PDB file of C-alpha atoms in Angstrom:
ATOM      1  CA  MET A   1      38.234  80.929 -88.203  1.00 78.00           C
ATOM      2  CA  THR A   2      35.799  79.716 -85.541  1.00 89.00           C
ATOM      3  CA  LYS A   3      36.470  76.603 -83.467  1.00 89.00           C
ATOM      4  CA  ILE A   4      33.706  74.723 -85.302  1.00 90.00           C
ATOM      5  CA  GLU A   5      35.319  75.644 -88.649  1.00 91.00           C
ATOM      6  CA  ALA A   6      38.640  74.454 -87.284  1.00 91.00           C
ATOM      7  CA  LEU A   7      37.065  71.152 -86.265  1.00 92.00           C
ATOM      8  CA  GLU A   8      35.616  70.726 -89.753  1.00 92.00           C
ATOM      9  CA  LEU A   9      39.084  71.324 -91.220  1.00 93.00           C
ATOM     10  CA  LEU A  10      40.473  68.717 -88.837  1.00 93.00           C
ATOM     11  CA  ARG A  11      37.711  66.310 -89.938  1.00 92.00           C
ATOM     12  CA  THR A  12      38.945  66.515 -93.539  1.00 92.00           C
ATOM     13  CA  ILE A  13      42.497  65.771 -92.406  1.00 90.00           C
ATOM     14  CA  LEU A  14      41.725  62.885 -90.035  1.00 90.00           C
ATOM     15  CA  PRO A  15      41.568  60.106 -92.689  1.00 88.00           C
ATOM     16  CA  LYS A  16      45.144  60.944 -93.743  1.00 85.00           C
ATOM     17  CA  LEU A  17      46.632  60.847 -90.235  1.00 87.00           C
ATOM     18  CA  SER A  18      48.360  57.832 -88.727  1.00 86.00           C
ATOM     19  CA  LEU A  19      47.007  56.226 -85.557  1.00 86.00           C
ATOM     20  CA  THR A  20      49.791  57.806 -83.540  1.00 88.00           C
ATOM     21  CA  GLN A  21      49.008  61.282 -84.919  1.00 89.00           C
ATOM     22  CA  LYS A  22      45.303  60.794 -84.231  1.00 91.00           C
ATOM     23  CA  LEU A  23      45.775  59.701 -80.623  1.00 90.00           C
ATOM     24  CA  GLU A  24      48.633  62.091 -79.830  1.00 91.00           C
ATOM     25  CA  LYS A  25      47.370  65.256 -81.527  1.00 90.00           C
ATOM     26  CA  ALA A  26      43.784  65.042 -82.792  1.00 93.00           C
ATOM     27  CA  LEU A  27      42.083  63.248 -79.883  1.00 93.00           C
ATOM     28  CA  PRO A  28      43.296  65.694 -77.180  1.00 93.00           C
ATOM     29  CA  ALA A  29      42.202  68.670 -79.317  1.00 92.00           C
ATOM     30  CA  ILE A  30      38.751  67.185 -79.871  1.00 94.00           C
ATOM     31  CA  CYS A  31      38.375  66.268 -76.195  1.00 92.00           C
ATOM     32  CA  VAL A  32      39.313  69.787 -75.105  1.00 92.00           C
ATOM     33  CA  CYS A  33      36.456  71.100 -77.232  1.00 92.00           C
ATOM     34  CA  ILE A  34      34.096  68.552 -75.667  1.00 92.00           C
ATOM     35  CA  LEU A  35      35.097  69.424 -72.130  1.00 88.00           C
ATOM     36  CA  ASP A  36      35.455  73.187 -72.353  1.00 83.00           C
ATOM     37  CA  GLY A  37      33.439  74.403 -75.345  1.00 74.00           C
ATOM     38  CA  SER A  38      29.932  75.738 -75.867  1.00 88.00           C
ATOM     39  CA  SER A  39      27.101  73.254 -76.275  1.00 92.00           C
ATOM     40  CA  ALA A  40      27.216  73.544 -80.063  1.00 92.00           C
ATOM     41  CA  LEU A  41      30.986  73.049 -80.075  1.00 93.00           C
ATOM     42  CA  GLN A  42      30.754  70.098 -77.718  1.00 94.00           C
ATOM     43  CA  ALA A  43      28.108  68.398 -79.855  1.00 94.00           C
ATOM     44  CA  HIS A  44      30.177  68.972 -82.996  1.00 93.00           C
ATOM     45  CA  ALA A  45      33.351  67.614 -81.392  1.00 94.00           C
ATOM     46  CA  ILE A  46      31.540  64.487 -80.116  1.00 95.00           C
ATOM     47  CA  SER A  47      30.410  63.728 -83.672  1.00 94.00           C
ATOM     48  CA  MET A  48      34.110  63.578 -84.631  1.00 94.00           C
ATOM     49  CA  LEU A  49      35.224  61.015 -82.067  1.00 93.00           C
ATOM     50  CA  ALA A  50      34.392  58.061 -84.306  1.00 93.00           C
ATOM     51  CA  ASP A  51      36.531  59.485 -87.124  1.00 92.00           C
ATOM     52  CA  CYS A  52      39.343  60.118 -84.702  1.00 91.00           C
ATOM     53  CA  MET A  53      39.341  56.538 -83.384  1.00 91.00           C
ATOM     54  CA  ARG A  54      38.931  54.943 -86.831  1.00 89.00           C
ATOM     55  CA  VAL A  55      41.839  52.845 -88.094  1.00 86.00           C
ATOM     56  CA  PRO A  56      43.311  54.558 -91.170  1.00 79.00           C
ATOM     57  CA  SER A  57      42.585  53.031 -94.538  1.00 70.00           C
ATOM     58  CA  PRO A  58      45.757  52.277 -96.517  1.00 61.00           C
ATOM     59  CA  SER A  59      43.862  52.864 -99.755  1.00 58.00           C
ATOM     60  CA  LEU A  60      43.124  56.436 -98.662  1.00 52.00           C
ATOM     61  CA  CYS A  61      46.482  57.169 -97.134  1.00 48.00           C
ATOM     62  CA  GLY A  62      48.781  55.373 -99.528  1.00 49.00           C
ATOM     63  CA  ALA A  63      51.337  54.598 -96.849  1.00 47.00           C
ATOM     64  CA  GLY A  64      50.421  51.028 -96.077  1.00 47.00           C
ATOM     65  CA  ALA A  65      50.345  49.300 -92.745  1.00 49.00           C
ATOM     66  CA  SER A  66      52.808  51.717 -91.099  1.00 56.00           C
ATOM     67  CA  LEU A  67      49.936  54.151 -90.587  1.00 57.00           C
ATOM     68  CA  ASN A  68      48.207  51.561 -88.404  1.00 63.00           C
ATOM     69  CA  LYS A  69      51.147  51.142 -86.063  1.00 71.00           C
ATOM     70  CA  CYS A  70      50.763  52.750 -82.672  1.00 76.00           C
ATOM     71  CA  PRO A  71      52.638  52.358 -79.380  1.00 78.00           C
ATOM     72  CA  LYS A  72      50.525  50.319 -76.997  1.00 83.00           C
ATOM     73  CA  SER A  73      51.349  52.792 -74.223  1.00 86.00           C
ATOM     74  CA  LEU A  74      49.646  55.548 -76.241  1.00 87.00           C
ATOM     75  CA  LEU A  75      46.477  53.482 -76.532  1.00 85.00           C
ATOM     76  CA  GLU A  76      46.668  52.615 -72.814  1.00 88.00           C
ATOM     77  CA  THR A  77      46.555  56.327 -71.944  1.00 89.00           C
ATOM     78  CA  SER A  78      44.231  57.542 -74.721  1.00 90.00           C
ATOM     79  CA  LEU A  79      41.418  55.060 -74.171  1.00 91.00           C
ATOM     80  CA  PRO A  80      40.762  55.849 -70.485  1.00 91.00           C
ATOM     81  CA  PHE A  81      40.885  59.563 -71.360  1.00 92.00           C
ATOM     82  CA  MET A  82      38.236  59.129 -74.071  1.00 92.00           C
ATOM     83  CA  ASN A  83      36.138  56.952 -71.758  1.00 92.00           C
ATOM     84  CA  GLN A  84      36.216  59.753 -69.182  1.00 92.00           C
ATOM     85  CA  VAL A  85      35.221  62.336 -71.784  1.00 93.00           C
ATOM     86  CA  MET A  86      32.255  60.248 -72.937  1.00 93.00           C
ATOM     87  CA  SER A  87      31.159  59.689 -69.347  1.00 93.00           C
ATOM     88  CA  GLN A  88      31.250  63.421 -68.630  1.00 92.00           C
ATOM     89  CA  SER A  89      29.307  64.119 -71.834  1.00 93.00           C
ATOM     90  CA  ALA A  90      26.601  61.677 -70.748  1.00 93.00           C
ATOM     91  CA  HIS A  91      26.301  63.657 -67.518  1.00 91.00           C
ATOM     92  CA  ASN A  92      26.173  66.976 -69.394  1.00 89.00           C
ATOM     93  CA  GLY A  93      23.111  69.005 -68.538  1.00 87.00           C
ATOM     94  CA  CYS A  94      22.564  70.025 -72.164  1.00 92.00           C
ATOM     95  CA  GLU A  95      20.228  67.777 -74.156  1.00 94.00           C
ATOM     96  CA  ILE A  96      21.946  68.744 -77.419  1.00 94.00           C
ATOM     97  CA  VAL A  97      25.230  67.318 -76.156  1.00 94.00           C
ATOM     98  CA  ARG A  98      23.632  64.114 -74.892  1.00 95.00           C
ATOM     99  CA  CYS A  99      21.779  63.632 -78.197  1.00 95.00           C
ATOM    100  CA  SER A 100      25.014  64.073 -80.128  1.00 95.00           C
ATOM    101  CA  LEU A 101      26.664  61.437 -77.934  1.00 95.00           C
ATOM    102  CA  ALA A 102      23.727  59.033 -78.281  1.00 95.00           C
ATOM    103  CA  ASN A 103      23.699  59.436 -82.064  1.00 95.00           C
ATOM    104  CA  SER A 104      27.461  58.886 -82.314  1.00 95.00           C
ATOM    105  CA  LEU A 105      27.868  56.125 -79.736  1.00 94.00           C
ATOM    106  CA  GLY A 106      27.488  53.186 -82.134  1.00 93.00           C
ATOM    107  CA  GLN A 107      30.068  54.510 -84.595  1.00 94.00           C
ATOM    108  CA  ILE A 108      32.439  55.483 -81.783  1.00 94.00           C
ATOM    109  CA  GLY A 109      32.112  51.997 -80.360  1.00 93.00           C
ATOM    110  CA  GLN A 110      32.765  50.197 -83.641  1.00 93.00           C
ATOM    111  CA  SER A 111      35.769  52.390 -84.497  1.00 92.00           C
ATOM    112  CA  THR A 112      37.254  51.998 -81.014  1.00 92.00           C
ATOM    113  CA  VAL A 113      36.851  48.218 -80.885  1.00 92.00           C
ATOM    114  CA  GLN A 114      38.542  47.930 -84.247  1.00 90.00           C
ATOM    115  CA  LEU A 115      41.323  50.183 -83.033  1.00 89.00           C
ATOM    116  CA  ILE A 116      41.839  48.091 -79.910  1.00 90.00           C
ATOM    117  CA  SER A 117      42.013  44.870 -81.924  1.00 89.00           C
ATOM    118  CA  THR A 118      44.548  46.490 -84.297  1.00 84.00           C
ATOM    119  CA  VAL A 119      46.904  47.801 -81.616  1.00 83.00           C
ATOM    120  CA  ALA A 120      46.590  45.220 -78.803  1.00 82.00           C
ATOM    121  CA  GLU A 121      49.714  43.067 -78.668  1.00 78.00           C
ATOM    122  CA  ASN A 122      48.162  40.000 -77.058  1.00 84.00           C
ATOM    123  CA  GLN A 123      44.834  38.454 -76.109  1.00 88.00           C
ATOM    124  CA  SER A 124      45.108  39.567 -72.492  1.00 89.00           C
ATOM    125  CA  MET A 125      45.520  43.226 -73.459  1.00 88.00           C
ATOM    126  CA  LEU A 126      42.728  42.923 -76.020  1.00 89.00           C
ATOM    127  CA  GLN A 127      40.260  41.500 -73.497  1.00 91.00           C
ATOM    128  CA  ARG A 128      41.195  44.021 -70.815  1.00 92.00           C
ATOM    129  CA  LEU A 129      40.793  47.087 -73.038  1.00 92.00           C
ATOM    130  CA  GLU A 130      37.603  45.793 -74.628  1.00 93.00           C
ATOM    131  CA  SER A 131      36.172  45.117 -71.177  1.00 94.00           C
ATOM    132  CA  GLN A 132      37.034  48.619 -69.988  1.00 94.00           C
ATOM    133  CA  PHE A 133      35.454  50.162 -73.074  1.00 94.00           C
ATOM    134  CA  ALA A 134      32.333  47.962 -72.846  1.00 95.00           C
ATOM    135  CA  ALA A 135      31.897  49.067 -69.222  1.00 95.00           C
ATOM    136  CA  CYS A 136      32.116  52.697 -70.338  1.00 95.00           C
ATOM    137  CA  LEU A 137      29.539  52.171 -73.093  1.00 95.00           C
ATOM    138  CA  ALA A 138      27.152  50.468 -70.680  1.00 95.00           C
ATOM    139  CA  SER A 139      27.581  53.284 -68.141  1.00 95.00           C
ATOM    140  CA  VAL A 140      26.888  55.936 -70.781  1.00 96.00           C
ATOM    141  CA  CYS A 141      23.736  54.122 -71.944  1.00 95.00           C
ATOM    142  CA  VAL A 142      22.453  53.739 -68.377  1.00 95.00           C
ATOM    143  CA  HIS A 143      22.961  57.406 -67.581  1.00 95.00           C
ATOM    144  CA  ILE A 144      21.220  58.592 -70.748  1.00 95.00           C
ATOM    145  CA  PHE A 145      18.263  56.356 -69.914  1.00 94.00           C
ATOM    146  CA  THR A 146      18.084  57.668 -66.362  1.00 93.00           C
ATOM    147  CA  THR A 147      17.952  61.330 -67.485  1.00 89.00           C
ATOM    148  CA  ASN A 148      14.303  60.771 -68.468  1.00 86.00           C
ATOM    149  CA  ARG A 149      14.709  63.170 -71.387  1.00 90.00           C
ATOM    150  CA  ASP A 150      12.897  61.883 -74.441  1.00 92.00           C
ATOM    151  CA  ALA A 151      15.132  63.311 -77.184  1.00 93.00           C
ATOM    152  CA  SER A 152      18.389  61.716 -76.002  1.00 94.00           C
ATOM    153  CA  ILE A 153      16.622  58.424 -75.086  1.00 94.00           C
ATOM    154  CA  VAL A 154      15.051  58.189 -78.557  1.00 94.00           C
ATOM    155  CA  SER A 155      18.472  58.854 -80.138  1.00 94.00           C
ATOM    156  CA  LEU A 156      20.062  56.170 -77.984  1.00 94.00           C
ATOM    157  CA  LEU A 157      17.324  53.614 -78.707  1.00 93.00           C
ATOM    158  CA  ALA A 158      17.792  54.199 -82.438  1.00 91.00           C
ATOM    159  CA  ASN A 159      21.469  53.303 -82.099  1.00 92.00           C
ATOM    160  CA  LEU A 160      21.222  50.414 -79.619  1.00 91.00           C
ATOM    161  CA  PRO A 161      21.337  47.653 -82.273  1.00 89.00           C
ATOM    162  CA  SER A 162      24.902  48.690 -83.104  1.00 90.00           C
ATOM    163  CA  ILE A 163      25.912  49.392 -79.487  1.00 93.00           C
ATOM    164  CA  LEU A 164      24.731  46.329 -77.562  1.00 91.00           C
ATOM    165  CA  PRO A 165      26.890  43.754 -79.390  1.00 91.00           C
ATOM    166  CA  LEU A 166      29.895  45.796 -78.227  1.00 92.00           C
ATOM    167  CA  ILE A 167      28.651  45.814 -74.634  1.00 93.00           C
ATOM    168  CA  GLY A 168      28.094  42.062 -74.565  1.00 90.00           C
ATOM    169  CA  HIS A 169      25.466  39.753 -73.136  1.00 88.00           C
ATOM    170  CA  THR A 170      26.158  40.055 -69.423  1.00 90.00           C
ATOM    171  CA  ARG A 171      26.282  43.849 -69.222  1.00 92.00           C
ATOM    172  CA  THR A 172      23.301  44.174 -71.583  1.00 90.00           C
ATOM    173  CA  VAL A 173      21.135  41.962 -69.362  1.00 89.00           C
ATOM    174  CA  GLU A 174      22.338  43.152 -65.967  1.00 91.00           C
ATOM    175  CA  GLU A 175      23.020  46.851 -66.566  1.00 93.00           C
ATOM    176  CA  VAL A 176      21.267  48.219 -69.645  1.00 92.00           C
ATOM    177  CA  PHE A 177      18.083  46.168 -70.017  1.00 91.00           C
ATOM    178  CA  PRO A 178      16.479  47.143 -66.675  1.00 91.00           C
ATOM    179  CA  HIS A 179      16.640  50.811 -67.667  1.00 92.00           C
ATOM    180  CA  ILE A 180      14.566  50.458 -70.849  1.00 90.00           C
ATOM    181  CA  ILE A 181      11.490  49.236 -68.924  1.00 89.00           C
ATOM    182  CA  PRO A 182      10.254  52.721 -67.917  1.00 89.00           C
ATOM    183  CA  SER A 183      10.107  53.657 -71.614  1.00 89.00           C
ATOM    184  CA  LEU A 184       7.210  51.212 -72.020  1.00 88.00           C
ATOM    185  CA  SER A 185       4.953  53.518 -70.017  1.00 88.00           C
ATOM    186  CA  SER A 186       6.152  56.738 -71.658  1.00 89.00           C
ATOM    187  CA  LYS A 187       3.424  59.068 -72.937  1.00 90.00           C
ATOM    188  CA  ASN A 188       5.558  59.700 -76.007  1.00 92.00           C
ATOM    189  CA  PRO A 189       4.610  57.200 -78.776  1.00 92.00           C
ATOM    190  CA  VAL A 190       7.828  57.971 -80.689  1.00 92.00           C
ATOM    191  CA  LEU A 191       9.859  56.794 -77.709  1.00 93.00           C
ATOM    192  CA  ARG A 192       7.773  53.623 -77.349  1.00 93.00           C
ATOM    193  CA  ARG A 193       8.129  52.918 -81.056  1.00 92.00           C
ATOM    194  CA  GLU A 194      11.913  53.318 -80.923  1.00 92.00           C
ATOM    195  CA  LEU A 195      12.002  50.990 -77.935  1.00 92.00           C
ATOM    196  CA  PHE A 196      10.557  48.143 -79.986  1.00 92.00           C
ATOM    197  CA  ARG A 197      12.775  48.965 -82.909  1.00 89.00           C
ATOM    198  CA  ALA A 198      15.715  48.641 -80.531  1.00 89.00           C
ATOM    199  CA  ILE A 199      14.615  45.141 -79.512  1.00 85.00           C
ATOM    200  CA  GLU A 200      16.637  43.871 -82.470  1.00 76.00           C
ATOM    201  CA  GLY A 201      19.760  44.990 -80.636  1.00 80.00           C
ATOM    202  CA  PHE A 202      18.788  43.135 -77.472  1.00 83.00           C
ATOM    203  CA  ALA A 203      17.758  40.029 -79.401  1.00 80.00           C
ATOM    204  CA  SER A 204      21.135  39.860 -81.128  1.00 79.00           C
ATOM    205  CA  VAL A 205      23.027  39.516 -77.833  1.00 84.00           C
ATOM    206  CA  LEU A 206      20.594  37.424 -75.771  1.00 80.00           C
ATOM    207  CA  ASP A 207      20.940  33.686 -75.479  1.00 76.00           C
ATOM    208  CA  GLU A 208      17.867  31.633 -76.237  1.00 72.00           C
ATOM    209  CA  SER A 209      16.987  31.067 -72.591  1.00 72.00           C
ATOM    210  CA  SER A 210      16.763  34.830 -72.070  1.00 77.00           C
ATOM    211  CA  PHE A 211      14.225  35.489 -74.803  1.00 77.00           C
ATOM    212  CA  GLU A 212      11.241  34.260 -72.852  1.00 78.00           C
ATOM    213  CA  VAL A 213      12.313  35.719 -69.526  1.00 83.00           C
ATOM    214  CA  LEU A 214      13.217  39.194 -70.783  1.00 85.00           C
ATOM    215  CA  LEU A 215      11.352  39.826 -74.027  1.00 85.00           C
ATOM    216  CA  LEU A 216       8.017  38.054 -73.455  1.00 87.00           C
ATOM    217  CA  PRO A 217       6.727  40.619 -70.885  1.00 89.00           C
ATOM    218  CA  ILE A 218       7.745  43.503 -73.163  1.00 91.00           C
ATOM    219  CA  PHE A 219       6.048  42.060 -76.222  1.00 91.00           C
ATOM    220  CA  SER A 220       2.975  41.138 -74.162  1.00 90.00           C
ATOM    221  CA  HIS A 221       2.706  44.814 -73.257  1.00 90.00           C
ATOM    222  CA  GLY A 222       3.449  45.914 -76.812  1.00 90.00           C
ATOM    223  CA  VAL A 223       0.764  43.950 -78.625  1.00 90.00           C
ATOM    224  CA  ASN A 224      -1.840  45.740 -76.454  1.00 89.00           C
ATOM    225  CA  GLU A 225      -0.585  49.168 -77.524  1.00 88.00           C
ATOM    226  CA  GLY A 226      -3.104  51.787 -78.538  1.00 85.00           C
ATOM    227  CA  ASP A 227      -0.882  53.482 -81.130  1.00 89.00           C
ATOM    228  CA  CYS A 228      -0.844  51.793 -84.554  1.00 91.00           C
ATOM    229  CA  LEU A 229       2.703  52.905 -85.359  1.00 91.00           C
ATOM    230  CA  VAL A 230       3.956  51.395 -82.113  1.00 93.00           C
ATOM    231  CA  ILE A 231       2.090  48.147 -82.854  1.00 93.00           C
ATOM    232  CA  GLU A 232       3.747  48.013 -86.286  1.00 93.00           C
ATOM    233  CA  ALA A 233       7.138  48.331 -84.552  1.00 92.00           C
ATOM    234  CA  VAL A 234       6.162  45.539 -82.148  1.00 93.00           C
ATOM    235  CA  ILE A 235       5.228  43.201 -85.033  1.00 93.00           C
ATOM    236  CA  SER A 236       8.402  44.082 -86.921  1.00 92.00           C
ATOM    237  CA  ALA A 237      10.481  43.349 -83.802  1.00 90.00           C
ATOM    238  CA  LEU A 238       8.772  39.992 -83.384  1.00 91.00           C
ATOM    239  CA  CYS A 239       9.545  39.105 -87.004  1.00 89.00           C
ATOM    240  CA  ARG A 240      13.181  40.035 -86.452  1.00 86.00           C
ATOM    241  CA  CYS A 241      13.336  37.865 -83.316  1.00 85.00           C
ATOM    242  CA  LEU A 242      12.080  34.918 -85.352  1.00 85.00           C
ATOM    243  CA  ASP A 243      15.075  35.458 -87.644  1.00 82.00           C
ATOM    244  CA  LEU A 244      17.530  35.528 -84.740  1.00 76.00           C
ATOM    245  CA  THR A 245      16.539  32.479 -82.731  1.00 72.00           C
ATOM    246  CA  SER A 246      15.213  28.973 -83.217  1.00 70.00           C
ATOM    247  CA  HIS A 247      13.671  29.104 -79.720  1.00 73.00           C
ATOM    248  CA  VAL A 248      10.145  30.303 -80.598  1.00 80.00           C
ATOM    249  CA  GLN A 249       7.918  28.541 -78.063  1.00 81.00           C
ATOM    250  CA  TRP A 250       7.557  31.804 -76.149  1.00 82.00           C
ATOM    251  CA  VAL A 251       5.901  33.357 -79.212  1.00 86.00           C
ATOM    252  CA  PHE A 252       3.033  30.870 -78.930  1.00 88.00           C
ATOM    253  CA  GLN A 253       2.205  32.411 -75.555  1.00 88.00           C
ATOM    254  CA  LEU A 254       1.630  35.721 -77.370  1.00 90.00           C
ATOM    255  CA  LEU A 255      -0.351  34.232 -80.231  1.00 91.00           C
ATOM    256  CA  PRO A 256      -3.847  34.768 -78.689  1.00 92.00           C
ATOM    257  CA  GLN A 257      -3.016  38.452 -78.258  1.00 92.00           C
ATOM    258  CA  ILE A 258      -1.360  38.722 -81.677  1.00 92.00           C
ATOM    259  CA  SER A 259      -4.338  37.119 -83.386  1.00 92.00           C
ATOM    260  CA  GLN A 260      -6.563  39.943 -82.121  1.00 91.00           C
ATOM    261  CA  LEU A 261      -4.607  42.289 -84.372  1.00 92.00           C
ATOM    262  CA  LEU A 262      -5.940  40.433 -87.412  1.00 91.00           C
ATOM    263  CA  ILE A 263      -9.164  42.419 -86.979  1.00 90.00           C
ATOM    264  CA  SER A 264      -7.469  45.747 -86.199  1.00 89.00           C
ATOM    265  CA  SER A 265      -9.097  48.837 -87.655  1.00 90.00           C
ATOM    266  CA  ASP A 266      -5.719  49.731 -89.181  1.00 90.00           C
ATOM    267  CA  ALA A 267      -5.048  47.976 -92.503  1.00 92.00           C
ATOM    268  CA  THR A 268      -1.269  48.134 -92.119  1.00 92.00           C
ATOM    269  CA  VAL A 269      -1.465  46.454 -88.741  1.00 92.00           C
ATOM    270  CA  ARG A 270      -3.673  43.699 -90.168  1.00 92.00           C
ATOM    271  CA  LEU A 271      -1.327  43.035 -93.068  1.00 93.00           C
ATOM    272  CA  SER A 272       1.742  43.083 -90.797  1.00 92.00           C
ATOM    273  CA  THR A 273       0.068  40.583 -88.454  1.00 93.00           C
ATOM    274  CA  VAL A 274      -0.758  38.259 -91.364  1.00 93.00           C
ATOM    275  CA  ALA A 275       2.891  38.438 -92.438  1.00 92.00           C
ATOM    276  CA  LEU A 276       4.022  37.636 -88.866  1.00 92.00           C
ATOM    277  CA  CYS A 277       1.716  34.634 -88.627  1.00 92.00           C
ATOM    278  CA  ALA A 278       2.945  33.399 -91.995  1.00 91.00           C
ATOM    279  CA  LYS A 279       6.553  33.793 -90.900  1.00 91.00           C
ATOM    280  CA  LEU A 280       5.890  31.941 -87.629  1.00 91.00           C
ATOM    281  CA  SER A 281       4.280  29.109 -89.599  1.00 90.00           C
ATOM    282  CA  VAL A 282       7.368  28.786 -91.801  1.00 89.00           C
ATOM    283  CA  VAL A 283       9.735  28.873 -88.810  1.00 87.00           C
ATOM    284  CA  VAL A 284       7.936  26.182 -86.775  1.00 87.00           C
ATOM    285  CA  GLY A 285       7.200  23.939 -89.763  1.00 88.00           C
ATOM    286  CA  PRO A 286       3.968  22.543 -91.213  1.00 89.00           C
ATOM    287  CA  VAL A 287       3.074  20.207 -88.353  1.00 88.00           C
ATOM    288  CA  ALA A 288       3.415  22.753 -85.536  1.00 85.00           C
ATOM    289  CA  SER A 289       1.784  25.350 -87.741  1.00 86.00           C
ATOM    290  CA  ARG A 290      -1.241  23.149 -88.266  1.00 89.00           C
ATOM    291  CA  LEU A 291      -1.514  22.203 -84.609  1.00 88.00           C
ATOM    292  CA  GLN A 292      -0.507  25.422 -82.804  1.00 88.00           C
ATOM    293  CA  VAL A 293      -0.795  28.419 -85.143  1.00 89.00           C
ATOM    294  CA  TRP A 294      -3.830  27.788 -87.356  1.00 88.00           C
ATOM    295  CA  PRO A 295      -6.306  26.858 -84.587  1.00 90.00           C
ATOM    296  CA  VAL A 296      -5.625  30.165 -82.831  1.00 89.00           C
ATOM    297  CA  ILE A 297      -5.879  32.455 -85.869  1.00 89.00           C
ATOM    298  CA  LYS A 298      -8.578  30.583 -87.830  1.00 86.00           C
ATOM    299  CA  PRO A 299     -11.574  32.237 -86.097  1.00 87.00           C
ATOM    300  CA  PHE A 300     -10.345  35.642 -87.212  1.00 82.00           C
ATOM    301  CA  PHE A 301     -10.403  34.591 -90.857  1.00 75.00           C
ATOM    302  CA  SER A 302     -14.022  33.426 -90.741  1.00 64.00           C
ATOM    303  CA  GLY A 303     -16.243  35.216 -93.159  1.00 52.00           C
TER     304      GLY A 303
END
């Protein structure tokens, strides 16, 4: 039996293990494969971290809440160890390993946060462990962005909407956000498209005052994109932002640029832009729509 086959066997067993068994036995075995295995083995083991950190389901295990009991000391030692393993994987020179980590990071984060909230005995312990883990997630994201390797960055961008809420507002703004800016000038349209798809993740953790300061310059760049698929992602991200905040005055600053897309040569872009303008009109109400939206877009409907 190869090590990868052994890991697959362990994967089938993981849902039936208690938290203590997972952290005492399974996690060290998986981490050894990540630290010392071949690239393929490392990538495979990383994909199992989320399952290893997941709180057991009583319906699957049939043993009730006892399976979710775990000594706090075991969590106190296991979490820093896993954080260290993820950090080393982010610094791995193999793109396959980094892509596996980027693809798994959201699920790992959600499973780990749930585990911490299950085991933590008090609010102080909960906040401390969550802060340590959030710092690790932010550090991993920053390093993947700074590798300047498109494959792992695209994988990370695709998973950011599920990762950033775990990192929190402050670390997102101060640590992660500055490192996405270089992706705007990437020659790879797939990377630029994923960047705007990831805006949903940033929008979900930003306060309203941050929308204009942080997102307006990015969208201003995006609506002038030359690639139609990227522009569609920009429009979709703008629509999502309108769902997430009532602070939409900053969108009016983009409206002259957005309205130009109503005469785009691409039919999908034109239709998406009409849908965005309609959504903006609904969000701001009939009066503001009549006074601020319609006068800007009306010339492009003439004839």
